[in-house]
mmCIF file of C-alpha atoms and ligand atoms in Angstrom:
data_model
loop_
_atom_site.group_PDB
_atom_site.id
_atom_site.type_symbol
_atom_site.label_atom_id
_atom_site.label_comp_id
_atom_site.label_asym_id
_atom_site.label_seq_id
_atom_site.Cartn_x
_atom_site.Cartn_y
_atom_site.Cartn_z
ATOM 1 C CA UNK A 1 -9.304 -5.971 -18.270
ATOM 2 C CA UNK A 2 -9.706 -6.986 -14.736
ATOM 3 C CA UNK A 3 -11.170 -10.648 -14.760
ATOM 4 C CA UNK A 4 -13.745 -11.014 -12.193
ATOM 5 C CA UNK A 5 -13.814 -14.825 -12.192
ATOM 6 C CA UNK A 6 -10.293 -14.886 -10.756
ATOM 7 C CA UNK A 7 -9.731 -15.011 -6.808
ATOM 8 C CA UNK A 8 -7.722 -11.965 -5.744
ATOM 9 C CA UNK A 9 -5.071 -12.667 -2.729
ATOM 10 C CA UNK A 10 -2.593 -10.122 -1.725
ATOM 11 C CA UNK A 11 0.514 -10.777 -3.529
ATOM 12 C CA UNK A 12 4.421 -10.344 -2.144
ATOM 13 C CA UNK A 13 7.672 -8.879 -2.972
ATOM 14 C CA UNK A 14 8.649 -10.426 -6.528
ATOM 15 C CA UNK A 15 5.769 -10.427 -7.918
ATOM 16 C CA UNK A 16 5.823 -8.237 -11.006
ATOM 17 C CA UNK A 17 2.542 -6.055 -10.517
ATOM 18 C CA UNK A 18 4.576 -4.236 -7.192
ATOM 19 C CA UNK A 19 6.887 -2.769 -9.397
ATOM 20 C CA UNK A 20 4.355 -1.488 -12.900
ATOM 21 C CA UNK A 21 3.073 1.729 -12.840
ATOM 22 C CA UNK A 22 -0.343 1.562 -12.934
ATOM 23 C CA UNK A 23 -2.835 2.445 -15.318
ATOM 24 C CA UNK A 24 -5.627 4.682 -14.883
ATOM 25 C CA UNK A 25 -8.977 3.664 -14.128
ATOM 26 C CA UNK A 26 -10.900 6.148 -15.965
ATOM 27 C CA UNK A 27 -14.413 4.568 -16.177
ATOM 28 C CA UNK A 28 -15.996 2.965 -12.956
ATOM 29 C CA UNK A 29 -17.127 -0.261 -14.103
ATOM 30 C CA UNK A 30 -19.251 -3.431 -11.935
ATOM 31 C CA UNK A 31 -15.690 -5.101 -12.509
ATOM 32 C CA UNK A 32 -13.762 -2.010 -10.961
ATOM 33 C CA UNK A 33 -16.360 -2.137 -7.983
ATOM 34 C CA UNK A 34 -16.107 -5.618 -7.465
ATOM 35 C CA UNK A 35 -12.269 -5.114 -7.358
ATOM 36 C CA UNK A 36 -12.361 -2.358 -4.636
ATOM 37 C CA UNK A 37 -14.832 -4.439 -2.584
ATOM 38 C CA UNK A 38 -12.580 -7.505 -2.580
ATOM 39 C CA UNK A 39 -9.424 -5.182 -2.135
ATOM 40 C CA UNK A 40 -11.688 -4.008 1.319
ATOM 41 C CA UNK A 41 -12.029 -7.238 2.067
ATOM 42 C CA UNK A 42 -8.155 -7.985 1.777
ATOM 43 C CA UNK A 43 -7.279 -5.075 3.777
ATOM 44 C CA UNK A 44 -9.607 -6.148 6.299
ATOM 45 C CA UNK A 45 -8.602 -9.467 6.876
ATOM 46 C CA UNK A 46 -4.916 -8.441 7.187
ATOM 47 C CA UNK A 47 -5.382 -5.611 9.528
ATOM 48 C CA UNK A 48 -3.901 -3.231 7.372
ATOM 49 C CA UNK A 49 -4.746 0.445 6.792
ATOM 50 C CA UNK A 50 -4.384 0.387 3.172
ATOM 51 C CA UNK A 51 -4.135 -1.747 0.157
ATOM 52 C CA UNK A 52 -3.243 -0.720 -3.245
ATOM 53 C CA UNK A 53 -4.434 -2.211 -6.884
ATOM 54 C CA UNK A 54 -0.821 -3.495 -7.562
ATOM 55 C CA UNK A 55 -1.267 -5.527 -3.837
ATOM 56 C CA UNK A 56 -3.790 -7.830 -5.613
ATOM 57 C CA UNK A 57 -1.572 -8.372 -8.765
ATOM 58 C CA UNK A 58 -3.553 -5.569 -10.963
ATOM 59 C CA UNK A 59 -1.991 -2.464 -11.804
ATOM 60 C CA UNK A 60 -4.974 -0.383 -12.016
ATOM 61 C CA UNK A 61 -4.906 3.387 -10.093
ATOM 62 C CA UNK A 62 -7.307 2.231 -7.216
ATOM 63 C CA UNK A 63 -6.081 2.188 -3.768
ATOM 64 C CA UNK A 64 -8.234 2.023 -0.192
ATOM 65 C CA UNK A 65 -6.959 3.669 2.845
ATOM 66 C CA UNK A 66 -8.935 3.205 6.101
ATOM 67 C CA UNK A 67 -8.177 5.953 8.863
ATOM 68 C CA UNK A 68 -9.637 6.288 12.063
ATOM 69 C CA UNK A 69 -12.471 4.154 11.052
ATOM 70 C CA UNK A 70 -12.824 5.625 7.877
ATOM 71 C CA UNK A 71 -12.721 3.757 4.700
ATOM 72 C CA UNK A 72 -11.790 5.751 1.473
ATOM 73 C CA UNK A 73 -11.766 4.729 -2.015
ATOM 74 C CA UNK A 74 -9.525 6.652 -4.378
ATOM 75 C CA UNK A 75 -10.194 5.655 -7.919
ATOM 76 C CA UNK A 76 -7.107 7.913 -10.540
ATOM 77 C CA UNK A 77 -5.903 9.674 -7.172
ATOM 78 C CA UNK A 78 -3.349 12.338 -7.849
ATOM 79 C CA UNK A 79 -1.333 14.032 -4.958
ATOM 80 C CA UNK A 80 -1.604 18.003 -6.104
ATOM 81 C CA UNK A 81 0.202 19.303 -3.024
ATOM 82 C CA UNK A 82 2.592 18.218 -0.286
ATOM 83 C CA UNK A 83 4.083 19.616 2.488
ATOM 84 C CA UNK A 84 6.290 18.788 5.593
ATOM 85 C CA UNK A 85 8.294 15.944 6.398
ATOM 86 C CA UNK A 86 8.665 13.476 8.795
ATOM 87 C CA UNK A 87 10.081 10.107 9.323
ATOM 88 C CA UNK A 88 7.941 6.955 10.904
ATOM 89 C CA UNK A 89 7.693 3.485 10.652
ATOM 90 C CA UNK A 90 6.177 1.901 8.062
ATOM 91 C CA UNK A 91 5.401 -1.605 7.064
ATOM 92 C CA UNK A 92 3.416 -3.233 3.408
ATOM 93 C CA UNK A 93 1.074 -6.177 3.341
ATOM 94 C CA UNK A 94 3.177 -6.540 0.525
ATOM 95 C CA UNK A 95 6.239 -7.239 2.152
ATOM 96 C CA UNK A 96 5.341 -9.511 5.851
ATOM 97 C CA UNK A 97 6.921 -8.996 8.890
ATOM 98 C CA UNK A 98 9.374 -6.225 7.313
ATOM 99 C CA UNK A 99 9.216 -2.655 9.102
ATOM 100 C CA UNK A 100 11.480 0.497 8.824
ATOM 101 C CA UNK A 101 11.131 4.315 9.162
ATOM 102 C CA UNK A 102 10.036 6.460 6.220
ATOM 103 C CA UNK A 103 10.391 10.262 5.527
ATOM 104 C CA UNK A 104 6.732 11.482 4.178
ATOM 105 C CA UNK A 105 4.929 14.728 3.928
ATOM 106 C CA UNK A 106 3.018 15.861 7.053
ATOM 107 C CA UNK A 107 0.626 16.858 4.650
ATOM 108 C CA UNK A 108 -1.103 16.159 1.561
ATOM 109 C CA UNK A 109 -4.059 17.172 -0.412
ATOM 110 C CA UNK A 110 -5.059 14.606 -2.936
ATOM 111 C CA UNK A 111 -7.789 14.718 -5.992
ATOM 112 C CA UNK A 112 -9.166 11.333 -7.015
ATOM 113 C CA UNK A 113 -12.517 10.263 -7.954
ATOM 114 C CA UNK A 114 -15.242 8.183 -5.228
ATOM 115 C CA UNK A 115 -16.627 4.635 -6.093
ATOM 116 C CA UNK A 116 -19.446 6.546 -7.614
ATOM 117 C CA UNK A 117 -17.789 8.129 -9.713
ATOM 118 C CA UNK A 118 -17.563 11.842 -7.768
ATOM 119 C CA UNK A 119 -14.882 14.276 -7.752
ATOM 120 C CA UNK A 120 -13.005 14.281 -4.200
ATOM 121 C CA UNK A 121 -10.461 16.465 -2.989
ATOM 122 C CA UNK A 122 -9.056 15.168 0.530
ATOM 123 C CA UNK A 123 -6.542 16.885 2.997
ATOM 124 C CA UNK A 124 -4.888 14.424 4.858
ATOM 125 C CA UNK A 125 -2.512 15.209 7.794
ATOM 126 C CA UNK A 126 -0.006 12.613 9.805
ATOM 127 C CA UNK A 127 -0.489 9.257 9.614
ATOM 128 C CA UNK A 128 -3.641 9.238 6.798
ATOM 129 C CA UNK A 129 -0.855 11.445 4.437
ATOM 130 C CA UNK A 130 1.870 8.846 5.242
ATOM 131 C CA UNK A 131 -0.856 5.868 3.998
ATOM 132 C CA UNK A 132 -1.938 7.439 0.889
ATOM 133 C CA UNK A 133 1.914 8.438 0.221
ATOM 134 C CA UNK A 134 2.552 4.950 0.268
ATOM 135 C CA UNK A 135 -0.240 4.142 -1.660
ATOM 136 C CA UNK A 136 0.712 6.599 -4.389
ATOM 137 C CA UNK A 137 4.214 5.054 -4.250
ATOM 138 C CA UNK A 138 2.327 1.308 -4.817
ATOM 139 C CA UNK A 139 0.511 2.903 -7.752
ATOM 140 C CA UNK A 140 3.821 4.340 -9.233
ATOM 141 C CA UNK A 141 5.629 0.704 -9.036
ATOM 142 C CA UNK A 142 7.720 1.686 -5.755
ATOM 143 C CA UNK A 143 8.201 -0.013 -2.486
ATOM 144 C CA UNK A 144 8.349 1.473 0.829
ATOM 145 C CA UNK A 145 11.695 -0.040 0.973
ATOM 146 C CA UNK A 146 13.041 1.885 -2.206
ATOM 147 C CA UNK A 147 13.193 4.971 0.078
ATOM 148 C CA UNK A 148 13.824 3.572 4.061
ATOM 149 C CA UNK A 149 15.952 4.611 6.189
ATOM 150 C CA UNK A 150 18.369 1.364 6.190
ATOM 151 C CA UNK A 151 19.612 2.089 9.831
ATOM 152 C CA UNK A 152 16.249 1.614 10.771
ATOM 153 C CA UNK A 153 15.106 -1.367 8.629
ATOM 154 C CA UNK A 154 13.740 -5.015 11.036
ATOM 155 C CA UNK A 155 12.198 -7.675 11.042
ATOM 156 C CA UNK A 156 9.572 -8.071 13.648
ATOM 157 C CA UNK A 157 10.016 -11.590 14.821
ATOM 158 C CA UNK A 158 7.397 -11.687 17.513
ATOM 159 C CA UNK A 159 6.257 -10.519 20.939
ATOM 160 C CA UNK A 160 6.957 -11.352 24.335
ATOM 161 C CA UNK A 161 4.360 -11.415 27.059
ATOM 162 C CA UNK A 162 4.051 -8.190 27.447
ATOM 163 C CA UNK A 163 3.063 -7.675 24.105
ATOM 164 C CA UNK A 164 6.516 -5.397 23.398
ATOM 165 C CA UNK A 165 7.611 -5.951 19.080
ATOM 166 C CA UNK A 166 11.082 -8.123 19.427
ATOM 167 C CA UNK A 167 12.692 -7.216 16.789
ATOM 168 C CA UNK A 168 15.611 -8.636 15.109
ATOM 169 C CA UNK A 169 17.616 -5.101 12.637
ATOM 170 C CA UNK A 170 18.493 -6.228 9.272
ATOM 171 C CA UNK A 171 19.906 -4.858 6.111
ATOM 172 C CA UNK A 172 18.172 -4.238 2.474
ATOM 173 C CA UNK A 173 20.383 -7.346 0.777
ATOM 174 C CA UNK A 174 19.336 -9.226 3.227
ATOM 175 C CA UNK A 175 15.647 -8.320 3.830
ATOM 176 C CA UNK A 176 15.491 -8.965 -0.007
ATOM 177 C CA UNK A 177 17.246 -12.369 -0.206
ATOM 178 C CA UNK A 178 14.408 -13.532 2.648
ATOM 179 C CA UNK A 179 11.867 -11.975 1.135
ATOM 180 C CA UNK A 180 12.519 -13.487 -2.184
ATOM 181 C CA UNK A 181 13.093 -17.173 -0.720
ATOM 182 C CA UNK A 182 9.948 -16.864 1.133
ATOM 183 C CA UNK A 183 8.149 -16.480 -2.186
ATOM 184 C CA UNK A 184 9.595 -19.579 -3.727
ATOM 185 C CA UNK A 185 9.311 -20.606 -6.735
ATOM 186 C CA UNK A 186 6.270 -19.860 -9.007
ATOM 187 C CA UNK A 187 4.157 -18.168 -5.783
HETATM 188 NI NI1 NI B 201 2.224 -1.357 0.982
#
């Protein structure tokens, strides 16, 4: 079910694994721990602070979340309570370059299973509960974008000397159309 042999890269808007819901893991196999360490890797190398199954074209429930220099597996995660809300930027490996603001819970408590198999029941509060929201969203086939705040939605285009974003506002047609060109064909 999940081929080892084949090199994972995280994969873009259009690909059809963002938008399948995911199937459970169930039993943590050498192939399943091999995913989550290349899916760590992934994360890593695009400084993000999570990366969900569907990200590397496999819609499996397995996402990674790193918080505070904290790395969490969550292997079947399920979100049993949420509370709050609050609306923040967000961006998705998924989707380069594209950032917008995103109504979340302030707080979630999530069950899911560790890497070795253990039951874990996390409280996460702020940013951590806005990652594994998204996460849960990746799992589920959505998109940050399905639920932005469209006044909000940019590009970030680069930064100046000082290091401040610049920033160029742009609308969900539009963000689409580019992201869908920069796939190309067949990528
Ligand atoms: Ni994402």
């Amino acid at each position: 079910m999940i081929d080892r042999t084949k090199r994972l890269t995280i994969v873009h808007y259009g690909h059809p694994a963002l938008r399948e819901k995911a199937s459970p893991i169930r039993r943590i196999t050498d192939d399943v721990k091999a995913l989550v360490g290349r899916m760590i890797e992934l994360m890593h190398g695009a400084r993000g602070l999570g990366l969900a199954a569907n990200q590397v074209g496999i819609p499996r429930r397995v996402a990674v979340v790193e918080f505070e220099g904290e790395l969490t597996a969550l292997i079947d995660p399920q979100i049993v309570s949420a509370k709050g809300g609050e609306s923040a930027q967000e961006g998705c490996l998924s989707l380069p370059r594209l950032y917008g603001d995103v109504e979340r819970p302030t707080r979630v408590v999530v069950r899911a299973r560790d890497l070795s198999g253990k039951r874990v029941k996390l409280t996460a509060e702020g940013m951590l509960a806005r990652a594994i929201c998204h996460e849960m969203d990746h799992l589920n086939g959505k998109l940050f974008v399905d639920h932005v705040d469209e006044s909000t939605l940019h590009w970030l285009v680069g930064t100046t000397e000082e290091g401040e974003p610049i920033v160029q506002p742009t609308t969900l047609d539009d963000a689409v159309k580019v992201l869908t060109a920069a796939r190309g064909p067949g990528g």
